[in-house]
Amino acid sequence: MNYDKSKALFQKATQLMPGGVNSPVRAFRSVGMDPPFICRGNGARIYDEDGHEYIDYVCSWGPLILGHAYPAVIESIQQQAALGTSFGAVTRLEVDMAEMITQAVPSVEMVRMVNSGTEATMSAIRLARGYTGRDKVIKFAGCYHGHADALLIKAGSGAMTFGVPDSQGVSPAITSDTIVTAYNDAEALDHVFEQWGRDIAAVIFEPVAGNMGTVPPQMDFLREIEYLCGKYGSLMICDEVMTGFRVRYGGAQRLYGIKPDITTFGKIIGGGLPVGAYGGKKEIMRHVAPDGPVYQAGTLSGNPLAMAAGLTTLKILRDNPVIYQELERRSGLLESGIKRYAHSAGIPICINRVGSMICLFFTDIDVKDYDTALTSNTRRYVDYFKHMLEHGIYLPPSQFETFFVSAAHTDEDIEHTIEAMSKAFSHLAD
């Protein structure tokens, strides 16, 4: 495939932006190639500057559950843009969005809009500390909650580890109150609470991990988070930036029957525009300024363009539950097709899927946490990724990312993808 235009753009970009990108995974370094520059999208397809067409399973990393350039969403953005793009003042759209979220998510009684998932989780942690008067926070190895300093922590060996920054420029003093333990390990979590329970402000977790690949939760693990937070007076922060309105209308917490104290949102609630939010019980949210002493602000928070796009998306999802049924059906077809051809080619794999979130690991071990995710053969994933790209299938350029099915993917798209995967597996088996 000819990528001359993309290559030229990337060479220019590397002189103007760190790594030539505005978010690291876009640089395609994990798959050992330069990225194609995308110029447009429509439905389930995206197109690059060199004229190549791809069936897209990245979907802007999750927000585009309806597909690219969905007509009603585009119309809502255009209509709002004609009225004004930003006011730095309160608008009806913000109220409508808050109402939609609180009606859809029973644990959320009050919500504050922000501009990104990172802002949402950072603010939720600050709120938890301000509300409880405690400092320590538990997160789980392999779970990504944005790039706020206190949450950008490496996974350590053993049951838990303290504050090893995962980036230069992050002070160990800032991360010293962050405790990292294993995802899906209820016993390890018990040990952490036994030692530090009365000092723990909150446990932050992804109800379905999406940034070590897709890793579903074990129910005993979720129940133990609920139980221990209740026992010790810690807050339960459910990071639904990725899963919110993706795995079910109302989020993963409705799917699994949990009721966190604080929930973070992003992606789908902006309909493809930059957005984030955090919300929870009124008693807790009343601690946020100007009602309370926990300060958080943002000039573009509740931006009317993002609110318009998000409201349109949520209304379509709310009023058309068949969308989730079709997402489940088509994602199941994709999963079964991958399994069938991988097994027939003798390629050891593990597929994890929750609704329209999927990840293929090249390992014969069940992936349930960060350590088991690391058993995947990343070199094989690189070969697989390149083969799929050459056959017009756009997958995440990293083994440890989730790929997504949208409502715009047709049965024919799924069949074409499975056919490309069968050829990829045959290639890998040679």
GROMACS .gro file of C-alpha atoms in nm, residues 49 52 105 109 114 179 181 260 265 288 312 333 384 414:
model
   14
   49GLU     CA    1  -0.477   1.096   0.297
   52HIS     CA    2  -0.713   0.398   0.142
  105VAL     CA    3  -2.759   0.615   3.603
  109GLU     CA    4  -2.795   1.228   4.161
  114VAL     CA    5  -1.558   1.877   3.249
  179ILE     CA    6  -0.171   0.222   4.636
  181THR     CA    7  -0.298  -0.372   4.372
  260PRO     CA    8  -2.076   0.344   4.331
  265PHE     CA    9  -1.790   0.963   3.229
  288VAL     CA   10  -1.780   2.078   4.499
  312THR     CA   11  -2.840   1.363   2.043
  333LEU     CA   12  -2.041  -1.297   1.544
  384TYR     CA   13  -0.137  -0.952   1.277
  414ILE     CA   14  -1.816  -0.837   1.012
   0.00000   0.00000   0.00000
